[in-house]
Short mmCIF file of C-alpha atoms and ligand atoms in Angstrom, two decimals:
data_model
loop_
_atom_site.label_atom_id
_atom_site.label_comp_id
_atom_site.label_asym_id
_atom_site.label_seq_id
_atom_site.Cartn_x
_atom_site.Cartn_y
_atom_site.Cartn_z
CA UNK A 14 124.50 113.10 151.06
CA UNK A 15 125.91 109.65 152.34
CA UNK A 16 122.94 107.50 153.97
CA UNK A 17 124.03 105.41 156.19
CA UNK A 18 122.58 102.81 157.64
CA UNK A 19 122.99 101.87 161.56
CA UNK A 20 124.66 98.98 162.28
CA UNK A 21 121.67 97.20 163.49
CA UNK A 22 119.99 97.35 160.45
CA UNK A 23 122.58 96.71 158.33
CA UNK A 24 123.26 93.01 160.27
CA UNK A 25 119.55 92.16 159.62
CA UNK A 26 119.40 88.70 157.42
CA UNK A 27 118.61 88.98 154.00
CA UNK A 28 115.19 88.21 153.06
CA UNK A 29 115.21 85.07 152.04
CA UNK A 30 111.76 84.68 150.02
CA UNK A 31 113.13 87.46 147.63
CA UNK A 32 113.74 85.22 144.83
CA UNK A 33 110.99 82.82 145.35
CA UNK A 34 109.09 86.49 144.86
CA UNK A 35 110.87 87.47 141.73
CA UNK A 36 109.85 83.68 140.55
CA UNK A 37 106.03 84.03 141.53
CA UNK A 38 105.99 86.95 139.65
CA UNK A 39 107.01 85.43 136.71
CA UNK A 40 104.99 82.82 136.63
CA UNK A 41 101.97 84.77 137.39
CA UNK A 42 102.99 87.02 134.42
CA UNK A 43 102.99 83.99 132.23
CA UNK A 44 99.11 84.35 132.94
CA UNK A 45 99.43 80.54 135.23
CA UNK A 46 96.77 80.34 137.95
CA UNK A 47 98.76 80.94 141.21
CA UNK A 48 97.70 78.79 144.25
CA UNK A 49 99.34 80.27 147.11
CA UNK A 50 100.11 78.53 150.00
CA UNK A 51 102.65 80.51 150.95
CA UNK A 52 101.32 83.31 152.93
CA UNK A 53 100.41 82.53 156.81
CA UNK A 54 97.46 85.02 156.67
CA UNK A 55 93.73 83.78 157.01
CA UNK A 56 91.82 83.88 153.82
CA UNK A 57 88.28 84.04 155.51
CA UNK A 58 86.86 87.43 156.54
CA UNK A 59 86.65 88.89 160.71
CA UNK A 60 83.04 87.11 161.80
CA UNK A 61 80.65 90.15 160.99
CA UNK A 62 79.62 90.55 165.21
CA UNK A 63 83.19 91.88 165.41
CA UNK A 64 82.96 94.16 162.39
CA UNK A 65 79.86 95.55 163.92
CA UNK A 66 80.96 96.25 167.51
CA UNK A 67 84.18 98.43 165.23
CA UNK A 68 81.44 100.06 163.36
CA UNK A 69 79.53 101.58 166.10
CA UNK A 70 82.96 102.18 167.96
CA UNK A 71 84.08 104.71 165.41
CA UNK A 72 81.21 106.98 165.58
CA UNK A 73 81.83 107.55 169.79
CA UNK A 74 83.63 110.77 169.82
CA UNK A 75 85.61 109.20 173.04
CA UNK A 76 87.69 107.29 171.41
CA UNK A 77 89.13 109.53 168.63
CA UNK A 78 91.35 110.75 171.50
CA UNK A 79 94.54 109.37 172.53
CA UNK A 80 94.20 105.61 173.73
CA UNK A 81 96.09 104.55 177.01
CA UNK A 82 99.99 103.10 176.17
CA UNK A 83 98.56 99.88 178.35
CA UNK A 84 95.21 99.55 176.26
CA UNK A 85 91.68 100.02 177.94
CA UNK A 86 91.48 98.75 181.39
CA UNK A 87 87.85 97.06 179.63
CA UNK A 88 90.20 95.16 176.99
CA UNK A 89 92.62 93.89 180.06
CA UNK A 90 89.30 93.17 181.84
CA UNK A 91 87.97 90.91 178.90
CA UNK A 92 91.49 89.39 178.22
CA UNK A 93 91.84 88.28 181.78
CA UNK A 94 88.36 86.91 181.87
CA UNK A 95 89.11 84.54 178.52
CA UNK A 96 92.35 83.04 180.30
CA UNK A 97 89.79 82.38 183.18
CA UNK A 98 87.77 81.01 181.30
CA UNK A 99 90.19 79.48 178.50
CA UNK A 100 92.83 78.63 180.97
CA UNK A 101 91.68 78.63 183.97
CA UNK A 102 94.43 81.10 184.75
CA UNK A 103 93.29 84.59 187.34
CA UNK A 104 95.93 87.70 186.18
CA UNK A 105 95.58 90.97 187.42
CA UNK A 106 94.21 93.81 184.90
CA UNK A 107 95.86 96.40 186.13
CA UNK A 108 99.06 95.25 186.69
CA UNK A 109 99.26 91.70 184.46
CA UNK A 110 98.08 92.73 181.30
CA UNK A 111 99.16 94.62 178.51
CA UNK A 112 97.31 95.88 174.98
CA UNK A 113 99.73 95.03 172.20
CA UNK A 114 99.48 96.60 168.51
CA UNK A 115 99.50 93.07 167.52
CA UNK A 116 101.66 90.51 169.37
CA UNK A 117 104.54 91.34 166.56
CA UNK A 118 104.78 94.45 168.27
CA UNK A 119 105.37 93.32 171.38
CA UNK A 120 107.41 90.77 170.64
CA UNK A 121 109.43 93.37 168.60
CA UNK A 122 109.60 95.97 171.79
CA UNK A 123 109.95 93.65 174.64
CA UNK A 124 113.75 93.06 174.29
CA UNK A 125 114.20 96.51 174.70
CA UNK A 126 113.50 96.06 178.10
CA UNK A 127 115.82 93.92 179.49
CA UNK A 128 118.62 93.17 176.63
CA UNK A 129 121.47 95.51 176.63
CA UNK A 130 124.93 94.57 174.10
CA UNK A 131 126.71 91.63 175.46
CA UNK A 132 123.57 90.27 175.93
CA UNK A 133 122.16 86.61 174.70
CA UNK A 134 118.37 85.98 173.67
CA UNK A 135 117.77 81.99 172.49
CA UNK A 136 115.74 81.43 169.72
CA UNK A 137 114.01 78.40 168.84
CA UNK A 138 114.73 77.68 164.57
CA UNK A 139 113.19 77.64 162.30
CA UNK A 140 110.65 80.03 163.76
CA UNK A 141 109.07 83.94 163.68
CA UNK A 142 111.71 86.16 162.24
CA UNK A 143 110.51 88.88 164.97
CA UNK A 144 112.39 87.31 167.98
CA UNK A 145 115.64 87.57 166.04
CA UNK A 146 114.56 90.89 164.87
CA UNK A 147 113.56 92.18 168.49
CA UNK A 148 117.17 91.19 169.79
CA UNK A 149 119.20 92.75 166.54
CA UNK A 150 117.57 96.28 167.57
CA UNK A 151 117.87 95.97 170.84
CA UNK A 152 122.09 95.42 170.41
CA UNK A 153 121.44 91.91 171.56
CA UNK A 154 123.03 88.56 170.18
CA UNK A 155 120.87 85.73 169.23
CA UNK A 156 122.05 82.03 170.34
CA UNK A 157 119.85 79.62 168.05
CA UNK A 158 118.42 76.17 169.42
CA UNK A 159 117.62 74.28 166.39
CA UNK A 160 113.86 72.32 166.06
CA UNK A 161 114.22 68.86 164.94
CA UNK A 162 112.16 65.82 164.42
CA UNK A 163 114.13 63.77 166.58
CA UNK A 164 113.75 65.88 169.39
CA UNK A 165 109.58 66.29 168.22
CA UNK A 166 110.76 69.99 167.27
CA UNK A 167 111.55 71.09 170.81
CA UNK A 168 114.84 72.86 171.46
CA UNK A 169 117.63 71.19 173.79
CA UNK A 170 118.36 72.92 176.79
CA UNK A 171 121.07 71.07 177.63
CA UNK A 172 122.93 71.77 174.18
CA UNK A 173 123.51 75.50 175.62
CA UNK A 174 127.41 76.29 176.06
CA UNK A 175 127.73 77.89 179.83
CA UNK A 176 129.30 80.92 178.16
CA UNK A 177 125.87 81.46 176.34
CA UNK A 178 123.90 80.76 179.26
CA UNK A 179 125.85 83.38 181.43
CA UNK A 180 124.88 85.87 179.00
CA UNK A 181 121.21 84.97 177.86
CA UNK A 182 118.50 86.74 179.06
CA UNK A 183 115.67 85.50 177.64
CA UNK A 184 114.45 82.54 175.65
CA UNK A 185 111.32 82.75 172.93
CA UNK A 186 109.59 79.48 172.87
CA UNK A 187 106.35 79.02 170.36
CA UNK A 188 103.99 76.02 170.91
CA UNK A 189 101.94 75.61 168.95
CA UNK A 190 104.61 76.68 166.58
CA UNK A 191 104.99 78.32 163.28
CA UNK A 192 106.31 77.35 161.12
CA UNK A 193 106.88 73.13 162.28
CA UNK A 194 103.23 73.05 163.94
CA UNK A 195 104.71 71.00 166.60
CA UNK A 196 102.83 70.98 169.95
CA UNK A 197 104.41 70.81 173.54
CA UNK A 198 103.39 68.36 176.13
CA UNK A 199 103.35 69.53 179.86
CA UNK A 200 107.02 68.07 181.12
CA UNK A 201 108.50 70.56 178.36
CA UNK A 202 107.04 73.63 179.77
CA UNK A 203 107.84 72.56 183.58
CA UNK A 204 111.68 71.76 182.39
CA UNK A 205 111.76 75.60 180.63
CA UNK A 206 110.57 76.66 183.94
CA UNK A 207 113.51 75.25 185.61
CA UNK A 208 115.65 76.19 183.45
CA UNK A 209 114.60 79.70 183.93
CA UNK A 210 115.42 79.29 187.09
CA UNK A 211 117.97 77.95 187.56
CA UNK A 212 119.69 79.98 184.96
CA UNK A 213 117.58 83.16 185.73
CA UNK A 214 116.58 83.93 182.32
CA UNK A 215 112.96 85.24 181.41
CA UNK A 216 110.39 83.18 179.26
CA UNK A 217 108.48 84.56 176.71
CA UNK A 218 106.12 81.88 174.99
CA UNK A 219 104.22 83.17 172.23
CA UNK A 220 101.07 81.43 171.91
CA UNK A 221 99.61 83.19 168.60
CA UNK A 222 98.35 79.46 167.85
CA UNK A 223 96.37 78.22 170.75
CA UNK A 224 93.02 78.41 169.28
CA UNK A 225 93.88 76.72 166.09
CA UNK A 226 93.79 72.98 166.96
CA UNK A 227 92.25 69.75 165.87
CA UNK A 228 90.75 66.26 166.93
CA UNK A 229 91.07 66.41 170.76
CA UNK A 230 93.84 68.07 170.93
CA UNK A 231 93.52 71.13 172.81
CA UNK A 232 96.75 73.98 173.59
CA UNK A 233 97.55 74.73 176.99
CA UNK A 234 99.43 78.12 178.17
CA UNK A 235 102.26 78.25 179.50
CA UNK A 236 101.56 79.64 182.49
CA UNK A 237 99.44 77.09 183.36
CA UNK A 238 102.74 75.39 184.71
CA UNK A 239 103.65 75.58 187.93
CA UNK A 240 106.43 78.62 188.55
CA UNK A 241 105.51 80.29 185.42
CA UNK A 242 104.33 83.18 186.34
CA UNK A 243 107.44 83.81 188.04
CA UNK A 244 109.83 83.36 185.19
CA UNK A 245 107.68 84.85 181.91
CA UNK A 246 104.69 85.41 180.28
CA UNK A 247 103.10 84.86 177.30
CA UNK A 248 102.14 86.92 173.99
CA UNK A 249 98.78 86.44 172.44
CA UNK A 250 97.01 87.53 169.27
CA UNK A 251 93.75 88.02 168.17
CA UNK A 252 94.75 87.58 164.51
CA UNK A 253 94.91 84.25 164.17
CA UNK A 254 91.84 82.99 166.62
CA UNK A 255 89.48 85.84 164.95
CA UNK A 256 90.93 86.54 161.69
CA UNK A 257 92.01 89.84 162.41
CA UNK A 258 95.42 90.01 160.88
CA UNK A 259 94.72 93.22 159.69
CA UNK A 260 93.27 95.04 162.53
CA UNK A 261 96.35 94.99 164.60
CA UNK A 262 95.34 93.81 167.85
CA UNK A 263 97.22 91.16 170.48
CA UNK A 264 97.88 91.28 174.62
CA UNK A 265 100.79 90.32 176.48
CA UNK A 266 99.91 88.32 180.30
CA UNK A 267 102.51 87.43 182.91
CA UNK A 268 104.63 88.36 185.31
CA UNK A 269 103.41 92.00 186.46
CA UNK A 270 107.45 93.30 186.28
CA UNK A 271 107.61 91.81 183.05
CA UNK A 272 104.55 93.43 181.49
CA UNK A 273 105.06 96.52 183.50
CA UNK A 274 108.66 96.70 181.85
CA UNK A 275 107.31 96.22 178.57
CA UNK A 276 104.41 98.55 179.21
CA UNK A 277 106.72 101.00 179.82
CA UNK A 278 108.90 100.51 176.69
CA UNK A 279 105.51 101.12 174.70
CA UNK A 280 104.72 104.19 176.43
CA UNK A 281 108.10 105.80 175.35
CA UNK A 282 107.44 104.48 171.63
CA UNK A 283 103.88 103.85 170.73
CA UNK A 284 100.28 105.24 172.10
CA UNK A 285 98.32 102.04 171.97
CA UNK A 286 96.18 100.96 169.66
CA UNK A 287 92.74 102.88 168.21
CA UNK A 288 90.28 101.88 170.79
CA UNK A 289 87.66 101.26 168.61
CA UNK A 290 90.08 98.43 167.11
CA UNK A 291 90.30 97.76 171.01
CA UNK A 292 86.33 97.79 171.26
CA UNK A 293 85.97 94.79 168.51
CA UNK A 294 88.72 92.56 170.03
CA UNK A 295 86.66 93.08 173.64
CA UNK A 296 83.80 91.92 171.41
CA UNK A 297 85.88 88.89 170.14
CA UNK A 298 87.07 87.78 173.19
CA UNK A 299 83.50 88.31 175.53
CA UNK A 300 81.72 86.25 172.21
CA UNK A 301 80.50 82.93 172.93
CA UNK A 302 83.74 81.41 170.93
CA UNK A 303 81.52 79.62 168.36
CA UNK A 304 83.39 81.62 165.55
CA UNK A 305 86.84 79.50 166.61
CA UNK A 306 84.79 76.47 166.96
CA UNK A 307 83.74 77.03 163.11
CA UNK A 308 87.18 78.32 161.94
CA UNK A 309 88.79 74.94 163.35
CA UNK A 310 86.23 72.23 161.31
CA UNK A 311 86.59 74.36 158.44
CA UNK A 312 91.30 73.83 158.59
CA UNK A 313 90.66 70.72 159.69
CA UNK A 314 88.86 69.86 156.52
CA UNK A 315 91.70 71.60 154.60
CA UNK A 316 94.32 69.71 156.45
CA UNK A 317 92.98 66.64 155.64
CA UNK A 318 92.87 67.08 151.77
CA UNK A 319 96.49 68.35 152.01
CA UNK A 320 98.18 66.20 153.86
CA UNK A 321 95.97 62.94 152.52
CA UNK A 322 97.36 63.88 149.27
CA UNK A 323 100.65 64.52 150.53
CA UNK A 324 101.33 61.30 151.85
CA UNK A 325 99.28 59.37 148.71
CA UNK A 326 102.12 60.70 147.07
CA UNK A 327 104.58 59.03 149.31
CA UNK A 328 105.53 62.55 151.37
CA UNK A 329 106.20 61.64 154.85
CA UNK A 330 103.65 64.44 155.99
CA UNK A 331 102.45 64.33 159.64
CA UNK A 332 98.65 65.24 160.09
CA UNK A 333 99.14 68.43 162.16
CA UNK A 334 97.58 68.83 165.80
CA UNK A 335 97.34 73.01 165.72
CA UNK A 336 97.98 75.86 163.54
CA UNK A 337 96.98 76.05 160.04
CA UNK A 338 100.40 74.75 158.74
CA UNK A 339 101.83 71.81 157.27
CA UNK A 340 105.61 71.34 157.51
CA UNK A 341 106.30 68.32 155.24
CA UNK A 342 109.65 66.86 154.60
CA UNK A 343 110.40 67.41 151.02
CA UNK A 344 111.35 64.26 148.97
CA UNK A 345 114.44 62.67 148.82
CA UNK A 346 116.71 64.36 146.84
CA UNK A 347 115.75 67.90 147.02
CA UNK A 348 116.48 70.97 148.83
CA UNK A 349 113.62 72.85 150.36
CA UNK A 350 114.36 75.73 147.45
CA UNK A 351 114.39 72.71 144.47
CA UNK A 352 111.36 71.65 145.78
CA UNK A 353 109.53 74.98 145.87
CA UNK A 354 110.74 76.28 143.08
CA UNK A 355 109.74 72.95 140.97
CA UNK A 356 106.42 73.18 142.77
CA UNK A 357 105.84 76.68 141.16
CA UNK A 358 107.30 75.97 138.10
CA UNK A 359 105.49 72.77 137.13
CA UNK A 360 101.91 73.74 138.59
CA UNK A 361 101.57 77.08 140.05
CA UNK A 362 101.63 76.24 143.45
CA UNK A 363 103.44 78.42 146.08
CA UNK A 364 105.12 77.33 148.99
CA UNK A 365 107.83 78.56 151.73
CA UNK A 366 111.39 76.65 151.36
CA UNK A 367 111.65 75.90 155.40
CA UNK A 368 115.76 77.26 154.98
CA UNK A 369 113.24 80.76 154.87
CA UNK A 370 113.16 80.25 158.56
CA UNK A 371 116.39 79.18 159.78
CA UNK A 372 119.12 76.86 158.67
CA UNK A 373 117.53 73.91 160.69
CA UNK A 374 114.55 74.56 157.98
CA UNK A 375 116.37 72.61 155.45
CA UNK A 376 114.94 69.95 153.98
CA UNK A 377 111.22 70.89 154.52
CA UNK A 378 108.04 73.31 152.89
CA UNK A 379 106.07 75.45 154.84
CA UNK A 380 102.28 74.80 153.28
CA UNK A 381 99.68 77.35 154.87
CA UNK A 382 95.73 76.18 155.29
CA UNK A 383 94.61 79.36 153.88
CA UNK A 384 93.05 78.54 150.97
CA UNK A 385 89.67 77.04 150.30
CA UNK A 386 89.49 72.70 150.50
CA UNK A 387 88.39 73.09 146.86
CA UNK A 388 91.71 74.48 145.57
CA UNK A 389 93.46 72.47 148.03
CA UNK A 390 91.68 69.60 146.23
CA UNK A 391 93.12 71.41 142.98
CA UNK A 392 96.74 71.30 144.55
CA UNK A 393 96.74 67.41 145.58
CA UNK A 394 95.43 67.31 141.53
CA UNK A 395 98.52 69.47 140.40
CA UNK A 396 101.01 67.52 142.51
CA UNK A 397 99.76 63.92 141.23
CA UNK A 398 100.64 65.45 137.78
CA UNK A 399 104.65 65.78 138.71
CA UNK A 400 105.28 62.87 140.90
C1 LIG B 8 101.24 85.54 163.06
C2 LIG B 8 102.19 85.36 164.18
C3 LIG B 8 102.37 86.35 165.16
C4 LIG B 8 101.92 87.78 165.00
O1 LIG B 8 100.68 88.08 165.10
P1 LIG B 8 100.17 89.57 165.15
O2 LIG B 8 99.38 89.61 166.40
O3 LIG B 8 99.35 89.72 163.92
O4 LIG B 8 101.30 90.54 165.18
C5 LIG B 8 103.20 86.09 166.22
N1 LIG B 8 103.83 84.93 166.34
C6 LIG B 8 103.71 83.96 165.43
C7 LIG B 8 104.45 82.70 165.61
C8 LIG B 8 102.90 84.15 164.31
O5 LIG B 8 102.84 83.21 163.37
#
């Protein structure tokens, strides 16, 4: 037998981190003590009250059954009460809210919906593999809109070719974003919404990171701009606000075509998620929101101590507003795969070359929060000792 793979997945881009795998390996085999900062997955556990509410949930006979493809109109319910209450934002249950088996999931199906070959999505780069991903298997093309300091890491509209913009059907935007940890001001999301007007293409804004913030800074949605509702909506997760990575649970709010569309992609492919998975995130997001509260004082404090050190070493690191990422400029001299593969040879430290995430990643590391502020402490130590 010949196995052959569809075209789809044979275009997908190489995985990039392969080698800086193969070298982690290695040096972990050489018995060095690995600090990771590689991995953008939070190292604390899911606050107990949320492990509890699962717990009982799996004993009720009721949900061992098939789930709804939408999720439980009680998880839409408690979803559309924390953008109340978050946003100040009033969606429909029924019709404006969708369960997602994580937002990855959705982000993955939603294409399906609308993009047919021919087709354009833009991409913001570097940034989450998925919307690339999404587009491949849906036969779409992606048109990239490189991040850059000089334009504070927001894409340029008015860079698009008409050609491209004839075609494109829907742009992925990410603020607070992963992997730069740039924030949006207000005037950005109003210009996307004329943009996807004028242009008629739909916005999807994936705010995974809206919880994870410091000093006063505080994320807004996207739909909180005027016209936004009309043109998109917006993905969230309860993986990064609750670490819940694992438990596979996220919701999709917007324009009631748009989520109907992609509800109805998800009931062709998927059955929704376990409800009892659905039952803890209802828990998460009806909780008085002191666990985020805690989570944020505890990055912040890890921020600090990275970037401090950082910049005592003469990095040009900015102290990031959100997300629990810091996206330094590597020093002069180096690529972003020299630099991480001297930081893991000389002391053990992991981090992501920012090329991992698109071209325009050149030149920078990705350096995730997610280990304790004493072996961040450990890591400033470790860097002194090359530079
Ligand atoms: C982590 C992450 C997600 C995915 O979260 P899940 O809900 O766990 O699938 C989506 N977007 C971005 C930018 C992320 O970093």
């Amino acid at each position: 037998m010949i196995f052959t793979k569809s075209v789809r997945l044979q275009q997908l881009p190489p995985y990039l981190f392969l080698e800086l795998d193969r070298m982690k390996a290695e040096v972990r085999e050489k018995g060095v003590d690995i600090i990771d900062l590689g991995i953008g997955d939070p190292d604390l556990p899911t606050p107990e009250f949320i492990v509890e509410r699962m717990i009982a949930s799996v004993k009720e006979a009721r949900y061992h059954r098939y789930p709804s493809s939408r999720g439980m109109l009680s998880f839409r319910k408690a979803a559309a009460e924390w953008y109340k209450k978050r946003f100040d934002l009033s969606f429909d249950p029924a019709s404006e809210v969708v369960v997602l088996i994580g937002s990855k999931e959705g982000i993955a199906h939603f294409p399906i919906a609308f993009v047919d070959p021919g087709d354009v999505v833009l991409v913001t780069t570097p940034g989450y593999p998925v919307y690339n991903i999404g587009t491949l298997f849906s036969g779409g093309e992606t048109y990239y809109l490189p991040l850059i300091a000089e334009n504070d890491f927001l894409p340029d509209l008015d860079s698009i070719p008409a050609d491209i913009l004839k075609r494109a059907k829907i742009l992925w935007i990410n603020y607070p974003n992963n992997p730069t940890a740039a924030v949006a001001p207000p005037e950005f999301f109003a210009r996307v919404v004329d943009f996807a007007k004028e242009n008629n293409i739909i916005v999807c804004h994936d705010n995974a990171y809206s919880e994870m913030t410091y000093d006063e800074y505080i994320a807004p949605s996207f739909l909180e701009t005027p016209g936004a509702k009309e043109v998109g909506l917006e993905f969230h997760s309860l993986s990064k606000t609750y670490n819940m990575t694992g438990w596979r649970i996220g919701f999709a709010v917007g324009n009631p075509e748009l989520i109907g569309s992609l509800a109805q992609v998800k009931s062709n492919i998927d059955s929704g998620q376990f409800e009892a998975v659905q039952e803890a995130g209802i828990a998460a997001l009806e909780s008085d929101q002191s666990c985020i509260r805690k989570m944020q004082e505890i990055y912040r404090e890890r921020r600090d101590i990275l970037v401090s050190g950082l910049r005592d070493l003469g990095l040009d690191t900015p102290f990031p507003k959100a997300t629990f990422y810091v996206w330094t400029p590597v020093p002069k001299g180096y690529t972003s795969k020299d630099f991480s593969s001297l930081l893991l040879e000389k002391t053990g430290i992991v981090c992501t070359p920012g090329n991992g995430f698109g071209q325009s990643g050149e030149g920078y590391v990705r350096m995730a929060l997610t280990v304790s502020k004493e072996r961040l402490a450990e890591a400033v130590e470790r860097f002194r000792q090359i530079f």
